[in-house]
Amino acid sequence: MAPKNNLKLASFDGGGIRGMSQLEIMDGIMHRLTWDNESNGNGLPCDHFDLIGGSGTGGLIAILLTKLRMSVEEAAEEFEDIIEHVFNPKDISASERIEALRKCMENILKKRGLPVDLHLTEDKQEGCASFVVASLRTNAKSAACLRTYPVRNQRPSTITVVEAVLATCATQPEFAPVSAGSGRKAREYIAASGAVNPIHEVMERISGQRKNSYLLDSWPIRGLKNTRKMGN
């Protein structure tokens, strides 16, 4: 990936149904961006940002806006449906809740003409890159960044879009752990309680400061123009 000046970054916090307030913030940002530059954009965040990271429902939102190329309005409509079918029900088990989220995500992919087993990582990144944060079930303090973009020092992941959303949203004990990946790369994930606010992960993905981590990304950068953190 060639170096690029003035990268635009965004970070979406976890927080369950409070993700709707983050979409409202992004809606205001997109209004200003398209107002200031009418000739360069159709109001899609993926056409204006270079990297968006998210954790929990913030990760879900990041995938809707980037991998699925939704407008803020489209993402808000889908998020409202997910709240109704996944977060609002009280008398369901953790397994039933995670399966309800799986069904919602599969329906979203079908509506957009995409396969339900669509891989998260692309062979070649086009447009806005993104990642979601989850933890390995065997190490709840870990922070695994599941990326839509390839990196030189790791083979592409076999994790699907649906699995990535389930992994980042699998808050304990409300949601059951999620098995993701295939073969030797299969892992069990839960939501990353230590990275509810993933702004640090966003910056690390850019700067490559995590020198001793297998998650190290090498993202060429010459300058940052805007960094937006949604939520608290």
mmCIF file of C-alpha atoms in Angstrom:
data_model
loop_
_atom_site.group_PDB
_atom_site.id
_atom_site.type_symbol
_atom_site.label_atom_id
_atom_site.label_comp_id
_atom_site.label_asym_id
_atom_site.label_seq_id
_atom_site.Cartn_x
_atom_site.Cartn_y
_atom_site.Cartn_z
ATOM 1 C CA MET A 1 0.000 0.000 0.000
ATOM 2 C CA ALA A 2 1.486 3.314 -1.052
ATOM 3 C CA PRO A 3 2.021 6.048 1.557
ATOM 4 C CA LYS A 4 -0.851 8.475 1.857
ATOM 5 C CA ASN A 5 -1.008 11.924 3.367
ATOM 6 C CA ASN A 6 -3.691 13.234 5.714
ATOM 7 C CA LEU A 7 -5.423 10.021 6.710
ATOM 8 C CA LYS A 8 -8.930 10.384 8.127
ATOM 9 C CA LEU A 9 -9.653 8.032 11.032
ATOM 10 C CA ALA A 10 -12.709 7.185 13.123
ATOM 11 C CA SER A 11 -13.263 5.065 16.229
ATOM 12 C CA PHE A 12 -16.590 3.656 17.464
ATOM 13 C CA ASP A 13 -16.945 2.653 21.121
ATOM 14 C CA GLY A 14 -18.790 -0.350 22.479
ATOM 15 C CA GLY A 15 -21.885 0.236 24.572
ATOM 16 C CA GLY A 16 -24.824 -1.781 23.282
ATOM 17 C CA ILE A 17 -27.809 0.271 22.172
ATOM 18 C CA ARG A 18 -25.889 3.492 22.852
ATOM 19 C CA GLY A 19 -24.317 2.918 19.455
ATOM 20 C CA MET A 20 -27.237 4.858 18.003
ATOM 21 C CA SER A 21 -25.873 8.087 19.504
ATOM 22 C CA GLN A 22 -22.567 7.446 17.733
ATOM 23 C CA LEU A 23 -24.391 7.131 14.432
ATOM 24 C CA GLU A 24 -26.028 10.490 15.121
ATOM 25 C CA ILE A 25 -22.573 12.009 15.642
ATOM 26 C CA MET A 26 -21.332 10.479 12.390
ATOM 27 C CA ASP A 27 -24.418 11.779 10.607
ATOM 28 C CA GLY A 28 -23.480 15.305 11.659
ATOM 29 C CA ILE A 29 -19.901 14.785 10.498
ATOM 30 C CA MET A 30 -21.042 13.482 7.117
ATOM 31 C CA HIS A 31 -23.403 16.428 6.692
ATOM 32 C CA ARG A 32 -20.530 18.850 7.233
ATOM 33 C CA LEU A 33 -18.187 16.922 4.947
ATOM 34 C CA THR A 34 -20.620 16.799 2.046
ATOM 35 C CA TRP A 35 -21.655 20.420 2.639
ATOM 36 C CA ASP A 36 -18.039 21.592 2.502
ATOM 37 C CA ASN A 37 -17.135 19.449 -0.503
ATOM 38 C CA GLU A 38 -20.227 18.841 -2.611
ATOM 39 C CA SER A 39 -18.280 17.572 -5.606
ATOM 40 C CA ASN A 40 -16.492 14.824 -3.695
ATOM 41 C CA GLY A 41 -18.890 12.441 -2.121
ATOM 42 C CA ASN A 42 -22.273 10.835 -1.910
ATOM 43 C CA GLY A 43 -22.492 10.909 1.853
ATOM 44 C CA LEU A 44 -20.969 7.470 2.450
ATOM 45 C CA PRO A 45 -18.448 7.379 5.316
ATOM 46 C CA CYS A 46 -16.427 4.753 3.433
ATOM 47 C CA ASP A 47 -15.767 7.334 0.708
ATOM 48 C CA HIS A 48 -14.445 9.935 3.152
ATOM 49 C CA PHE A 49 -12.533 7.962 5.806
ATOM 50 C CA ASP A 50 -9.394 5.861 5.412
ATOM 51 C CA LEU A 51 -9.661 3.680 8.526
ATOM 52 C CA ILE A 52 -12.538 3.033 10.935
ATOM 53 C CA GLY A 53 -12.165 0.816 13.998
ATOM 54 C CA GLY A 54 -14.817 -0.350 16.413
ATOM 55 C CA SER A 55 -15.476 -2.481 19.465
ATOM 56 C CA GLY A 56 -18.738 -4.161 20.479
ATOM 57 C CA THR A 57 -21.694 -2.544 18.750
ATOM 58 C CA GLY A 58 -19.186 0.066 17.601
ATOM 59 C CA GLY A 59 -17.489 -2.724 15.658
ATOM 60 C CA LEU A 60 -20.828 -3.733 14.185
ATOM 61 C CA ILE A 61 -21.365 -0.141 13.054
ATOM 62 C CA ALA A 62 -17.849 0.045 11.602
ATOM 63 C CA ILE A 63 -18.538 -3.012 9.436
ATOM 64 C CA LEU A 64 -21.908 -1.682 8.269
ATOM 65 C CA LEU A 65 -20.319 1.604 7.200
ATOM 66 C CA THR A 66 -17.179 0.172 5.580
ATOM 67 C CA LYS A 67 -17.368 -3.449 4.495
ATOM 68 C CA LEU A 68 -21.060 -3.144 3.560
ATOM 69 C CA ARG A 69 -20.718 0.459 2.302
ATOM 70 C CA MET A 70 -23.842 1.776 4.024
ATOM 71 C CA SER A 71 -24.861 5.363 4.496
ATOM 72 C CA VAL A 72 -25.354 6.490 8.095
ATOM 73 C CA GLU A 73 -29.119 6.390 7.554
ATOM 74 C CA GLU A 74 -28.998 2.813 6.243
ATOM 75 C CA ALA A 75 -26.784 1.721 9.129
ATOM 76 C CA ALA A 76 -29.136 3.359 11.644
ATOM 77 C CA GLU A 77 -32.131 1.505 10.192
ATOM 78 C CA GLU A 78 -30.339 -1.842 10.412
ATOM 79 C CA PHE A 79 -29.073 -1.048 13.903
ATOM 80 C CA GLU A 80 -32.607 -0.275 15.087
ATOM 81 C CA ASP A 81 -33.722 -3.678 13.803
ATOM 82 C CA ILE A 82 -30.832 -5.362 15.626
ATOM 83 C CA ILE A 83 -31.731 -3.551 18.861
ATOM 84 C CA GLU A 84 -35.310 -4.800 18.572
ATOM 85 C CA HIS A 85 -34.448 -8.431 17.875
ATOM 86 C CA VAL A 86 -31.173 -8.861 19.790
ATOM 87 C CA PHE A 87 -30.787 -6.366 22.644
ATOM 88 C CA ASN A 88 -34.358 -5.633 23.737
ATOM 89 C CA PRO A 89 -35.548 -9.212 24.441
ATOM 90 C CA LYS A 90 -35.027 -10.002 28.130
ATOM 91 C CA ASP A 91 -36.000 -13.640 28.603
ATOM 92 C CA ILE A 92 -33.630 -15.319 26.154
ATOM 93 C CA SER A 93 -30.442 -17.262 26.762
ATOM 94 C CA ALA A 94 -26.941 -16.161 25.768
ATOM 95 C CA SER A 95 -26.967 -18.729 22.947
ATOM 96 C CA GLU A 96 -30.332 -17.501 21.679
ATOM 97 C CA ARG A 97 -29.122 -13.900 21.732
ATOM 98 C CA ILE A 98 -25.994 -14.630 19.702
ATOM 99 C CA GLU A 99 -28.061 -16.633 17.202
ATOM 100 C CA ALA A 100 -30.516 -13.743 16.895
ATOM 101 C CA LEU A 101 -27.593 -11.468 16.003
ATOM 102 C CA ARG A 102 -26.323 -14.035 13.500
ATOM 103 C CA LYS A 103 -29.726 -14.136 11.824
ATOM 104 C CA CYS A 104 -29.907 -10.333 11.642
ATOM 105 C CA MET A 105 -26.472 -10.102 10.030
ATOM 106 C CA GLU A 106 -27.210 -12.863 7.539
ATOM 107 C CA ASN A 107 -30.432 -11.090 6.555
ATOM 108 C CA ILE A 108 -28.520 -7.837 6.044
ATOM 109 C CA LEU A 109 -26.027 -9.551 3.738
ATOM 110 C CA LYS A 110 -28.804 -11.233 1.758
ATOM 111 C CA LYS A 111 -30.635 -7.924 1.296
ATOM 112 C CA ARG A 112 -27.465 -6.434 -0.173
ATOM 113 C CA GLY A 113 -26.968 -9.377 -2.525
ATOM 114 C CA LEU A 114 -23.922 -10.680 -0.651
ATOM 115 C CA PRO A 115 -23.165 -14.255 0.458
ATOM 116 C CA VAL A 116 -23.719 -14.999 4.148
ATOM 117 C CA ASP A 117 -20.204 -16.483 4.309
ATOM 118 C CA LEU A 118 -18.538 -13.345 2.916
ATOM 119 C CA HIS A 119 -14.969 -13.156 4.218
ATOM 120 C CA LEU A 120 -14.027 -10.169 6.337
ATOM 121 C CA THR A 121 -10.532 -9.723 4.886
ATOM 122 C CA GLU A 122 -10.188 -8.694 1.264
ATOM 123 C CA ASP A 123 -7.329 -9.854 -0.963
ATOM 124 C CA LYS A 124 -6.761 -6.233 -1.907
ATOM 125 C CA GLN A 125 -8.119 -3.336 0.107
ATOM 126 C CA GLU A 126 -10.373 -0.996 -1.838
ATOM 127 C CA GLY A 127 -11.662 2.139 -0.172
ATOM 128 C CA CYS A 128 -11.968 2.574 3.576
ATOM 129 C CA ALA A 129 -10.267 -0.081 5.691
ATOM 130 C CA SER A 130 -11.720 -1.183 9.012
ATOM 131 C CA PHE A 131 -11.291 -3.567 11.914
ATOM 132 C CA VAL A 132 -13.223 -4.767 14.935
ATOM 133 C CA VAL A 133 -11.776 -5.654 18.329
ATOM 134 C CA ALA A 134 -12.495 -8.909 20.161
ATOM 135 C CA SER A 135 -10.754 -11.079 22.765
ATOM 136 C CA LEU A 136 -9.762 -14.715 22.682
ATOM 137 C CA ARG A 137 -11.935 -16.668 25.087
ATOM 138 C CA THR A 138 -8.791 -18.250 26.535
ATOM 139 C CA ASN A 139 -7.309 -14.804 27.223
ATOM 140 C CA ALA A 140 -9.999 -12.270 28.060
ATOM 141 C CA LYS A 141 -7.393 -9.509 28.420
ATOM 142 C CA SER A 142 -6.216 -9.910 24.831
ATOM 143 C CA ALA A 143 -7.254 -7.541 22.057
ATOM 144 C CA ALA A 144 -7.448 -9.203 18.659
ATOM 145 C CA CYS A 145 -8.063 -6.810 15.771
ATOM 146 C CA LEU A 146 -10.059 -8.552 13.039
ATOM 147 C CA ARG A 147 -9.291 -6.604 9.862
ATOM 148 C CA THR A 148 -10.912 -6.073 6.491
ATOM 149 C CA TYR A 149 -7.515 -5.361 4.932
ATOM 150 C CA PRO A 150 -4.477 -7.616 4.335
ATOM 151 C CA VAL A 151 -1.071 -7.051 5.931
ATOM 152 C CA ARG A 152 2.316 -8.321 4.837
ATOM 153 C CA ASN A 153 3.243 -10.191 8.021
ATOM 154 C CA GLN A 154 0.055 -12.286 8.307
ATOM 155 C CA ARG A 155 -1.844 -14.612 6.031
ATOM 156 C CA PRO A 156 -5.409 -13.496 5.294
ATOM 157 C CA SER A 157 -7.934 -14.510 7.924
ATOM 158 C CA THR A 158 -10.699 -16.992 7.147
ATOM 159 C CA ILE A 159 -13.121 -15.188 9.475
ATOM 160 C CA THR A 160 -16.383 -14.120 7.872
ATOM 161 C CA VAL A 161 -18.157 -10.788 8.254
ATOM 162 C CA VAL A 162 -20.881 -12.430 10.343
ATOM 163 C CA GLU A 163 -18.343 -14.131 12.621
ATOM 164 C CA ALA A 164 -16.454 -10.864 13.138
ATOM 165 C CA VAL A 165 -19.630 -9.040 14.175
ATOM 166 C CA LEU A 166 -20.602 -11.836 16.555
ATOM 167 C CA ALA A 167 -17.099 -11.924 18.047
ATOM 168 C CA THR A 168 -16.885 -8.202 18.778
ATOM 169 C CA CYS A 169 -20.443 -8.106 20.180
ATOM 170 C CA ALA A 170 -20.167 -11.242 22.353
ATOM 171 C CA THR A 171 -20.278 -9.397 25.682
ATOM 172 C CA GLN A 172 -20.227 -11.747 28.650
ATOM 173 C CA PRO A 173 -22.519 -13.075 30.053
ATOM 174 C CA GLU A 174 -25.275 -11.712 27.798
ATOM 175 C CA PHE A 175 -23.907 -13.396 24.651
ATOM 176 C CA ALA A 176 -22.413 -16.845 24.167
ATOM 177 C CA PRO A 177 -18.770 -17.091 22.982
ATOM 178 C CA VAL A 178 -18.306 -17.315 19.218
ATOM 179 C CA SER A 179 -16.317 -19.842 17.193
ATOM 180 C CA ALA A 180 -14.740 -18.135 14.188
ATOM 181 C CA GLY A 181 -12.320 -19.088 11.455
ATOM 182 C CA SER A 182 -11.630 -22.525 10.050
ATOM 183 C CA GLY A 183 -9.059 -25.275 10.352
ATOM 184 C CA ARG A 184 -6.017 -24.519 12.496
ATOM 185 C CA LYS A 185 -7.026 -20.845 12.599
ATOM 186 C CA ALA A 186 -10.353 -21.526 14.319
ATOM 187 C CA ARG A 187 -10.672 -19.644 17.606
ATOM 188 C CA GLU A 188 -13.305 -18.852 20.211
ATOM 189 C CA TYR A 189 -13.905 -15.141 20.765
ATOM 190 C CA ILE A 190 -15.700 -12.901 23.228
ATOM 191 C CA ALA A 191 -16.122 -9.128 23.295
ATOM 192 C CA ALA A 192 -12.994 -7.189 24.261
ATOM 193 C CA SER A 193 -13.772 -5.783 27.698
ATOM 194 C CA GLY A 194 -10.360 -4.109 27.836
ATOM 195 C CA ALA A 195 -10.810 -2.255 24.537
ATOM 196 C CA VAL A 196 -14.327 -0.843 24.753
ATOM 197 C CA ASN A 197 -12.866 2.406 23.435
ATOM 198 C CA PRO A 198 -10.651 1.305 20.513
ATOM 199 C CA ILE A 199 -9.063 4.673 19.708
ATOM 200 C CA HIS A 200 -5.673 3.337 20.852
ATOM 201 C CA GLU A 201 -6.022 0.320 18.564
ATOM 202 C CA VAL A 202 -6.850 2.675 15.687
ATOM 203 C CA MET A 203 -3.692 4.682 16.295
ATOM 204 C CA GLU A 204 -1.574 1.551 16.727
ATOM 205 C CA ARG A 205 -2.801 0.116 13.443
ATOM 206 C CA ILE A 206 -1.627 3.307 11.789
ATOM 207 C CA SER A 207 1.667 3.926 13.535
ATOM 208 C CA GLY A 208 2.796 0.318 14.005
ATOM 209 C CA GLN A 209 3.883 1.028 17.564
ATOM 210 C CA ARG A 210 3.007 -2.394 18.962
ATOM 211 C CA LYS A 211 6.440 -3.786 18.159
ATOM 212 C CA ASN A 212 6.124 -6.993 20.157
ATOM 213 C CA SER A 213 2.636 -7.988 19.072
ATOM 214 C CA TYR A 214 1.551 -10.493 16.455
ATOM 215 C CA LEU A 215 -1.148 -7.941 15.633
ATOM 216 C CA LEU A 216 1.400 -5.459 14.282
ATOM 217 C CA ASP A 217 0.234 -3.767 11.101
ATOM 218 C CA SER A 218 2.443 -1.744 8.802
ATOM 219 C CA TRP A 219 0.320 1.110 7.535
ATOM 220 C CA PRO A 220 2.362 3.699 5.583
ATOM 221 C CA ILE A 221 1.588 7.168 6.835
ATOM 222 C CA ARG A 222 2.927 10.682 6.397
ATOM 223 C CA GLY A 223 0.329 12.670 8.278
ATOM 224 C CA LEU A 224 -3.023 12.630 10.032
ATOM 225 C CA LYS A 225 -5.704 15.091 9.069
ATOM 226 C CA ASN A 226 -8.638 14.097 11.263
ATOM 227 C CA THR A 227 -9.252 11.578 14.010
ATOM 228 C CA ARG A 228 -12.859 11.161 15.128
ATOM 229 C CA LYS A 229 -13.810 9.236 18.265
ATOM 230 C CA MET A 230 -17.483 8.402 18.581
ATOM 231 C CA GLY A 231 -18.925 7.916 22.051
ATOM 232 C CA ASN A 232 -17.402 8.803 25.414
#
